[in-house]
C-alpha cells in the first residue's frame, strides 16, 4: 500500500522543505481531538482543554471533523507562509466549491467519499448523498455538513475565526516552543538536499518515504494505493512536532502534493516474540491490516469499512470478528449503527514500529 508521487519533468528542485504555522496548528487540533493517538501530549491536551473559554471549546468540537480522523487538504498548505494569518488568507482565496468538497471528505469520514461530478452546492441529489454519509457518522457531522452546504461563506468565516482564536488561546505559545526544533530539522533536511540530493533528504524524513530507483517518483507507505503528480513546482515537505507519529499526505486530484512528517519518530524498542506471535496471527491477512489502519483514523461502522475498501459487508464482518477476538477492537452501538474502534493500548504491545506504521 503506497502513495506514488510523480516528479518527472520537474526542474532540478524537485522537493522543498518549509515550516507551516497552519499545518502545525492543525496537528495540535488533531492532538486535542484524539489525545489517545498522542500519549506524550496527553498532559498538554488536558491542560489546554481546561484553559479554553467555553465558547472556543464548543467551536472546536463543532468543526473537529476537519482535523480529527484526517485533515482537510486546505489545512496543509502547499506553499507555506511565515505567519498563520498569511496562510489563512490563502485559504480564503479558495472558491467555495473547492473548500466545501475538501471539508465534506473529512466530515463524512472517508477519503473514498469523492464528491466529483455534480456539485453538492447546486445539485439536490449530490447534496442529499453528502448529508446521508455525514448522518451515518453522527449528529454533529450531519449538522456541520448541513450548515456547510446551506451557507458556506458563514461556515468558512466561523472556521477562520475559530483558528484565529486558537492563536491567543494556545497556539502562539506552543508555536514559539516548537519553532526552534522545526528550524533545526529544516536546516538538516536542506543541507542533505544540497550536499547529497533528494534521495538522502527523503530517507531522513522517515523510513516510510523514499525516492524510487527511477528517480522520477516519491514512494510513501500509506493506507491506500494511490498515485498523484507534482504539477510544475516541487513537492512540499512540512516538519511537525505535534504531528508525531502521523505522516499526513495531500494527494487529492486538484491539490498539489504535500507531506507533513514528524520531526522525530519514537525509537524502536525490544518486542516480545510471544506477544508478536499471538497478536500478528490476527493481522496476517492483508485485508485485516487495511481495516486496522483505517480504524486507526477513527471509529467506523461495518458498512463504512465495506464502502471504503469496496468489500462485501459479510466479508468485513468476518475480518472484524477475528480482530475483536484478538482484543484489537472494541464495538459500541449507537442507534442503528455499531462503530468499531482500535484498541491502541493492546496494539502498542506489538512494538513501537508497528504502532507507528498503523498510525501513519
Short mmCIF file of C-alpha atoms in Angstrom, two decimals:
data_model
loop_
_atom_site.label_atom_id
_atom_site.label_comp_id
_atom_site.label_asym_id
_atom_site.label_seq_id
_atom_site.Cartn_x
_atom_site.Cartn_y
_atom_site.Cartn_z
CA UNK A 1 0.00 0.00 0.00
CA UNK A 2 1.79 3.08 -1.23
CA UNK A 3 1.30 6.61 -2.45
CA UNK A 4 3.40 7.31 -5.55
CA UNK A 5 4.11 10.94 -6.43
CA UNK A 6 5.28 11.55 -9.97
CA UNK A 7 8.02 14.21 -10.00
CA UNK A 8 9.24 13.58 -13.55
CA UNK A 9 9.66 16.66 -15.69
CA UNK A 10 10.29 18.94 -12.74
CA UNK A 11 13.37 21.17 -12.70
CA UNK A 12 16.37 20.30 -10.54
CA UNK A 13 14.50 21.45 -7.43
CA UNK A 14 12.06 18.56 -7.02
CA UNK A 15 11.35 18.76 -3.30
CA UNK A 16 11.27 21.61 -0.82
CA UNK A 17 11.17 21.74 2.96
CA UNK A 18 9.36 24.51 4.83
CA UNK A 19 7.59 25.08 8.15
CA UNK A 20 3.89 25.94 8.20
CA UNK A 21 2.10 27.57 11.15
CA UNK A 22 -1.31 26.42 9.83
CA UNK A 23 -0.18 22.81 9.39
CA UNK A 24 1.26 22.75 12.93
CA UNK A 25 -1.92 24.27 14.34
CA UNK A 26 -3.84 21.52 12.53
CA UNK A 27 -1.58 18.92 14.16
CA UNK A 28 -2.27 20.48 17.57
CA UNK A 29 -6.00 20.40 16.93
CA UNK A 30 -5.74 16.73 15.98
CA UNK A 31 -3.97 16.07 19.31
CA UNK A 32 -6.80 17.83 21.13
CA UNK A 33 -9.39 15.77 19.24
CA UNK A 34 -7.54 12.44 19.51
CA UNK A 35 -5.23 12.59 22.55
CA UNK A 36 -5.12 8.78 22.71
CA UNK A 37 -3.06 8.87 19.49
CA UNK A 38 -0.52 11.11 21.21
CA UNK A 39 0.11 9.90 24.79
CA UNK A 40 3.25 12.06 25.00
CA UNK A 41 0.99 15.14 24.66
CA UNK A 42 -1.83 13.91 26.89
CA UNK A 43 -0.96 16.36 29.67
CA UNK A 44 -0.68 19.24 27.20
CA UNK A 45 -4.08 18.34 25.71
CA UNK A 46 -5.74 18.11 29.14
CA UNK A 47 -4.25 21.42 30.27
CA UNK A 48 -5.20 23.13 27.01
CA UNK A 49 -8.81 21.94 27.16
CA UNK A 50 -9.03 23.04 30.79
CA UNK A 51 -7.85 26.54 29.87
CA UNK A 52 -10.14 27.11 26.88
CA UNK A 53 -13.05 29.51 27.06
CA UNK A 54 -16.31 27.52 26.80
CA UNK A 55 -17.21 29.28 23.54
CA UNK A 56 -13.92 28.33 21.87
CA UNK A 57 -14.14 24.75 23.18
CA UNK A 58 -17.60 24.44 21.62
CA UNK A 59 -16.34 25.88 18.33
CA UNK A 60 -13.52 23.34 18.21
CA UNK A 61 -15.93 20.46 18.80
CA UNK A 62 -18.35 21.60 16.12
CA UNK A 63 -15.61 21.76 13.45
CA UNK A 64 -13.33 18.94 14.64
CA UNK A 65 -14.20 16.81 11.60
CA UNK A 66 -11.77 19.00 9.63
CA UNK A 67 -8.81 17.60 11.57
CA UNK A 68 -9.89 14.65 13.74
CA UNK A 69 -9.60 11.47 11.63
CA UNK A 70 -7.94 13.12 8.66
CA UNK A 71 -7.00 16.69 7.88
CA UNK A 72 -8.79 18.83 5.31
CA UNK A 73 -6.41 19.46 2.42
CA UNK A 74 -6.62 23.24 2.74
CA UNK A 75 -5.17 22.99 6.26
CA UNK A 76 -1.85 21.59 4.95
CA UNK A 77 -0.61 24.37 2.62
CA UNK A 78 1.47 23.60 -0.45
CA UNK A 79 3.13 27.00 -0.19
CA UNK A 80 3.76 27.65 3.50
CA UNK A 81 3.88 31.27 4.62
CA UNK A 82 5.62 32.94 7.53
CA UNK A 83 2.52 33.58 9.65
CA UNK A 84 -0.78 31.89 10.41
CA UNK A 85 -2.67 34.95 9.16
CA UNK A 86 -0.96 34.80 5.76
CA UNK A 87 -1.81 31.13 5.37
CA UNK A 88 -5.42 31.71 6.37
CA UNK A 89 -5.55 34.44 3.73
CA UNK A 90 -4.52 31.80 1.17
CA UNK A 91 -7.35 29.55 2.34
CA UNK A 92 -9.78 32.45 1.93
CA UNK A 93 -8.79 32.69 -1.75
CA UNK A 94 -10.15 29.19 -2.45
CA UNK A 95 -13.52 29.13 -4.18
CA UNK A 96 -16.49 27.69 -2.27
CA UNK A 97 -16.62 24.55 -4.40
CA UNK A 98 -13.00 23.59 -3.63
CA UNK A 99 -13.34 24.38 0.06
CA UNK A 100 -16.65 22.56 0.52
CA UNK A 101 -15.55 19.39 -1.27
CA UNK A 102 -12.39 19.20 0.86
CA UNK A 103 -14.38 19.79 4.04
CA UNK A 104 -17.00 17.19 3.12
CA UNK A 105 -14.38 14.47 2.65
CA UNK A 106 -13.23 14.83 6.25
CA UNK A 107 -16.72 15.50 7.62
CA UNK A 108 -18.01 12.30 6.06
CA UNK A 109 -15.13 10.31 7.46
CA UNK A 110 -13.62 8.68 4.37
CA UNK A 111 -11.36 9.81 1.59
CA UNK A 112 -13.14 7.32 -0.65
CA UNK A 113 -16.25 9.52 -0.49
CA UNK A 114 -15.48 11.52 -3.61
CA UNK A 115 -17.77 14.40 -4.43
CA UNK A 116 -16.99 14.50 -8.13
CA UNK A 117 -19.36 15.31 -10.93
CA UNK A 118 -22.38 17.31 -9.82
CA UNK A 119 -21.74 19.84 -7.09
CA UNK A 120 -23.39 19.25 -3.70
CA UNK A 121 -23.76 23.03 -3.54
CA UNK A 122 -26.09 23.12 -6.54
CA UNK A 123 -27.30 19.56 -7.20
CA UNK A 124 -30.01 18.22 -4.88
CA UNK A 125 -29.03 14.56 -5.33
CA UNK A 126 -25.35 15.22 -4.62
CA UNK A 127 -26.32 17.28 -1.60
CA UNK A 128 -28.55 14.50 -0.26
CA UNK A 129 -25.77 11.94 -0.72
CA UNK A 130 -23.37 14.12 1.25
CA UNK A 131 -25.85 14.56 4.08
CA UNK A 132 -26.65 10.85 4.23
CA UNK A 133 -22.98 9.92 4.51
CA UNK A 134 -22.44 12.59 7.18
CA UNK A 135 -25.53 11.39 9.07
CA UNK A 136 -24.04 7.90 9.34
CA UNK A 137 -21.09 9.48 11.17
CA UNK A 138 -23.31 11.11 13.80
CA UNK A 139 -25.48 14.10 14.53
CA UNK A 140 -22.63 16.60 14.85
CA UNK A 141 -21.22 15.69 11.45
CA UNK A 142 -24.66 15.91 9.89
CA UNK A 143 -25.27 19.34 11.43
CA UNK A 144 -21.89 20.64 10.27
CA UNK A 145 -22.45 19.34 6.73
CA UNK A 146 -25.92 20.89 6.66
CA UNK A 147 -24.54 24.31 7.66
CA UNK A 148 -21.64 23.99 5.23
CA UNK A 149 -23.91 23.27 2.27
CA UNK A 150 -26.54 25.85 3.25
CA UNK A 151 -24.21 28.77 3.89
CA UNK A 152 -20.56 28.02 3.03
CA UNK A 153 -19.49 31.65 3.44
CA UNK A 154 -20.73 31.75 7.04
CA UNK A 155 -19.09 28.43 7.91
CA UNK A 156 -15.81 29.47 6.31
CA UNK A 157 -15.79 32.73 8.27
CA UNK A 158 -16.59 30.90 11.51
CA UNK A 159 -13.83 28.31 10.94
CA UNK A 160 -11.30 31.08 10.30
CA UNK A 161 -12.39 32.96 13.43
CA UNK A 162 -12.02 29.72 15.39
CA UNK A 163 -8.49 29.11 14.10
CA UNK A 164 -7.53 32.71 14.83
CA UNK A 165 -8.89 32.40 18.36
CA UNK A 166 -6.64 29.36 18.87
CA UNK A 167 -3.65 31.66 18.43
CA UNK A 168 -4.18 33.60 21.64
CA UNK A 169 -5.61 30.60 23.49
CA UNK A 170 -2.71 28.16 22.97
CA UNK A 171 -1.11 28.19 19.53
CA UNK A 172 1.17 31.23 19.83
CA UNK A 173 2.80 29.86 22.96
CA UNK A 174 3.09 26.31 21.58
CA UNK A 175 4.43 27.56 18.23
CA UNK A 176 7.16 29.55 20.00
CA UNK A 177 8.11 26.38 21.85
CA UNK A 178 8.49 24.21 18.73
CA UNK A 179 9.83 26.77 16.24
CA UNK A 180 13.47 26.06 17.07
CA UNK A 181 13.02 22.30 16.65
CA UNK A 182 11.35 22.83 13.29
CA UNK A 183 14.10 25.22 12.19
CA UNK A 184 16.80 22.74 13.21
CA UNK A 185 15.11 19.96 11.27
CA UNK A 186 14.78 22.19 8.20
CA UNK A 187 18.48 23.06 8.33
CA UNK A 188 19.33 19.35 8.39
CA UNK A 189 16.98 18.46 5.54
CA UNK A 190 18.10 21.34 3.33
CA UNK A 191 21.75 20.58 3.98
CA UNK A 192 21.21 16.95 2.97
CA UNK A 193 19.29 18.12 -0.08
CA UNK A 194 22.11 20.45 -1.10
CA UNK A 195 25.01 18.09 -0.43
CA UNK A 196 23.62 14.62 -1.17
CA UNK A 197 20.46 15.16 -3.19
CA UNK A 198 16.77 14.32 -2.78
CA UNK A 199 17.23 10.60 -2.06
CA UNK A 200 19.20 11.31 1.12
CA UNK A 201 16.85 14.10 2.20
CA UNK A 202 13.78 11.91 1.73
CA UNK A 203 15.39 9.00 3.59
CA UNK A 204 15.92 11.33 6.56
CA UNK A 205 12.21 12.23 6.62
CA UNK A 206 11.01 8.74 7.51
CA UNK A 207 11.63 5.11 6.73
CA UNK A 208 8.23 5.26 5.01
CA UNK A 209 9.42 7.79 2.38
CA UNK A 210 11.86 7.04 -0.42
CA UNK A 211 12.91 8.12 -3.88
CA UNK A 212 12.10 5.35 -6.38
CA UNK A 213 15.03 3.83 -8.30
CA UNK A 214 13.89 5.60 -11.46
CA UNK A 215 14.38 8.93 -9.70
CA UNK A 216 11.04 10.14 -11.03
CA UNK A 217 8.73 9.06 -8.21
CA UNK A 218 8.48 9.57 -4.46
CA UNK A 219 7.08 6.47 -2.76
CA UNK A 220 5.24 6.82 0.56
CA UNK A 221 3.89 4.00 2.72
CA UNK A 222 0.24 4.98 3.31
CA UNK A 223 -3.06 3.26 3.94
CA UNK A 224 -4.15 3.11 0.29
CA UNK A 225 -2.59 2.53 -3.11
CA UNK A 226 -2.72 5.96 -4.69
CA UNK A 227 -0.89 7.96 -7.34
CA UNK A 228 -0.59 11.68 -7.91
CA UNK A 229 1.76 14.06 -9.68
CA UNK A 230 3.53 17.31 -8.94
CA UNK A 231 2.46 19.97 -11.39
CA UNK A 232 5.36 22.24 -12.28
CA UNK A 233 6.51 23.01 -8.73
CA UNK A 234 8.36 20.95 -6.09
CA UNK A 235 6.64 18.58 -3.70
CA UNK A 236 6.37 20.28 -0.30
CA UNK A 237 7.55 18.59 2.91
CA UNK A 238 6.44 20.19 6.18
CA UNK A 239 8.02 19.16 9.51
CA UNK A 240 5.79 18.78 12.57
CA UNK A 241 6.43 18.33 16.27
CA UNK A 242 2.83 17.80 17.38
CA UNK A 243 2.06 15.53 14.42
CA UNK A 244 4.19 12.60 15.58
CA UNK A 245 3.76 9.74 14.70
CA UNK A 246 1.46 10.60 11.77
CA UNK A 247 2.65 11.08 8.22
CA UNK A 248 -0.02 13.24 6.55
CA UNK A 249 -0.23 13.32 2.75
CA UNK A 250 -2.21 15.63 0.49
CA UNK A 251 -2.80 13.79 -2.77
CA UNK A 252 -6.38 14.55 -3.84
CA UNK A 253 -6.77 15.40 -7.54
CA UNK A 254 -6.54 19.14 -7.98
CA UNK A 255 -4.28 19.66 -4.97
CA UNK A 256 -0.51 19.92 -5.09
CA UNK A 257 1.23 17.04 -3.26
CA UNK A 258 2.26 17.89 0.31
CA UNK A 259 3.60 15.70 3.12
CA UNK A 260 3.64 16.69 6.77
CA UNK A 261 6.13 14.48 8.59
CA UNK A 262 7.08 14.05 12.28
CA UNK A 263 10.35 15.69 13.28
CA UNK A 264 11.25 12.73 15.47
CA UNK A 265 9.71 9.29 15.50
CA UNK A 266 9.51 7.08 18.53
CA UNK A 267 12.65 4.93 18.83
CA UNK A 268 12.32 1.22 18.23
CA UNK A 269 12.47 -0.96 21.31
CA UNK A 270 12.65 -4.68 22.10
CA UNK A 271 9.49 -6.56 21.17
CA UNK A 272 8.31 -9.76 22.87
CA UNK A 273 8.31 -12.58 20.32
CA UNK A 274 5.46 -14.34 22.14
CA UNK A 275 3.32 -11.23 22.13
CA UNK A 276 4.06 -10.55 18.48
CA UNK A 277 3.20 -14.13 17.55
CA UNK A 278 -0.16 -14.03 19.36
CA UNK A 279 -1.26 -10.68 18.01
CA UNK A 280 0.06 -10.93 14.46
CA UNK A 281 -1.94 -14.09 13.80
CA UNK A 282 -4.92 -11.74 13.61
CA UNK A 283 -3.07 -9.36 11.29
CA UNK A 284 -1.65 -11.93 8.88
CA UNK A 285 -4.34 -11.19 6.31
CA UNK A 286 -3.73 -8.02 4.24
CA UNK A 287 -7.42 -7.04 4.36
CA UNK A 288 -7.41 -7.09 8.16
CA UNK A 289 -4.33 -4.90 8.22
CA UNK A 290 -6.05 -2.43 5.88
CA UNK A 291 -9.12 -2.38 8.09
CA UNK A 292 -6.95 -1.79 11.14
CA UNK A 293 -5.14 1.12 9.52
CA UNK A 294 -8.47 2.64 8.56
CA UNK A 295 -9.81 2.28 12.11
CA UNK A 296 -6.65 3.93 13.44
CA UNK A 297 -8.00 7.15 11.91
CA UNK A 298 -11.24 6.92 13.88
CA UNK A 299 -14.26 4.68 14.60
CA UNK A 300 -16.15 3.25 11.61
CA UNK A 301 -19.16 1.06 11.03
CA UNK A 302 -19.10 -2.23 9.14
CA UNK A 303 -20.89 -0.56 6.22
CA UNK A 304 -18.42 2.32 6.07
CA UNK A 305 -15.46 -0.05 6.02
CA UNK A 306 -17.11 -2.12 3.29
CA UNK A 307 -17.67 1.03 1.20
CA UNK A 308 -14.16 2.33 1.92
CA UNK A 309 -12.46 -0.83 0.65
CA UNK A 310 -15.14 -1.95 -1.83
CA UNK A 311 -15.77 -5.20 0.04
CA UNK A 312 -18.99 -7.00 0.94
CA UNK A 313 -20.36 -6.34 4.46
CA UNK A 314 -20.23 -10.08 5.37
CA UNK A 315 -16.56 -10.24 4.39
CA UNK A 316 -15.77 -7.20 6.53
CA UNK A 317 -17.74 -8.71 9.42
CA UNK A 318 -15.63 -11.88 9.31
CA UNK A 319 -12.38 -9.93 9.45
CA UNK A 320 -13.66 -7.67 12.23
CA UNK A 321 -14.60 -10.74 14.25
CA UNK A 322 -11.02 -12.04 14.01
CA UNK A 323 -9.62 -8.69 15.14
CA UNK A 324 -12.09 -8.50 18.01
CA UNK A 325 -11.19 -12.00 19.21
CA UNK A 326 -7.57 -10.86 19.27
CA UNK A 327 -8.58 -7.97 21.51
CA UNK A 328 -7.57 -5.33 18.99
CA UNK A 329 -11.04 -3.81 18.54
CA UNK A 330 -13.98 -2.69 20.62
CA UNK A 331 -17.55 -2.20 19.40
CA UNK A 332 -20.06 0.41 20.52
CA UNK A 333 -23.66 0.60 19.38
CA UNK A 334 -25.13 4.00 18.54
CA UNK A 335 -28.72 3.68 17.43
CA UNK A 336 -28.84 1.53 14.29
CA UNK A 337 -25.08 1.53 13.90
CA UNK A 338 -22.25 -0.39 15.56
CA UNK A 339 -19.00 1.53 15.42
CA UNK A 340 -15.66 -0.26 15.74
CA UNK A 341 -12.64 1.35 17.39
CA UNK A 342 -8.98 0.39 17.55
CA UNK A 343 -7.55 -0.59 20.94
CA UNK A 344 -4.32 1.37 20.81
CA UNK A 345 -3.09 0.12 24.17
CA UNK A 346 -3.27 -3.51 23.05
CA UNK A 347 -1.78 -2.75 19.67
CA UNK A 348 1.13 -0.96 21.32
CA UNK A 349 2.22 -4.29 22.83
CA UNK A 350 3.32 -5.25 19.35
CA UNK A 351 6.06 -2.64 19.49
CA UNK A 352 6.56 0.96 18.52
CA UNK A 353 7.48 0.18 14.92
CA UNK A 354 4.15 -1.47 14.16
CA UNK A 355 2.21 1.17 16.10
CA UNK A 356 3.87 3.97 14.13
CA UNK A 357 3.20 2.13 10.86
CA UNK A 358 -0.51 1.78 11.65
CA UNK A 359 -0.91 5.38 12.81
CA UNK A 360 0.99 6.75 9.85
#
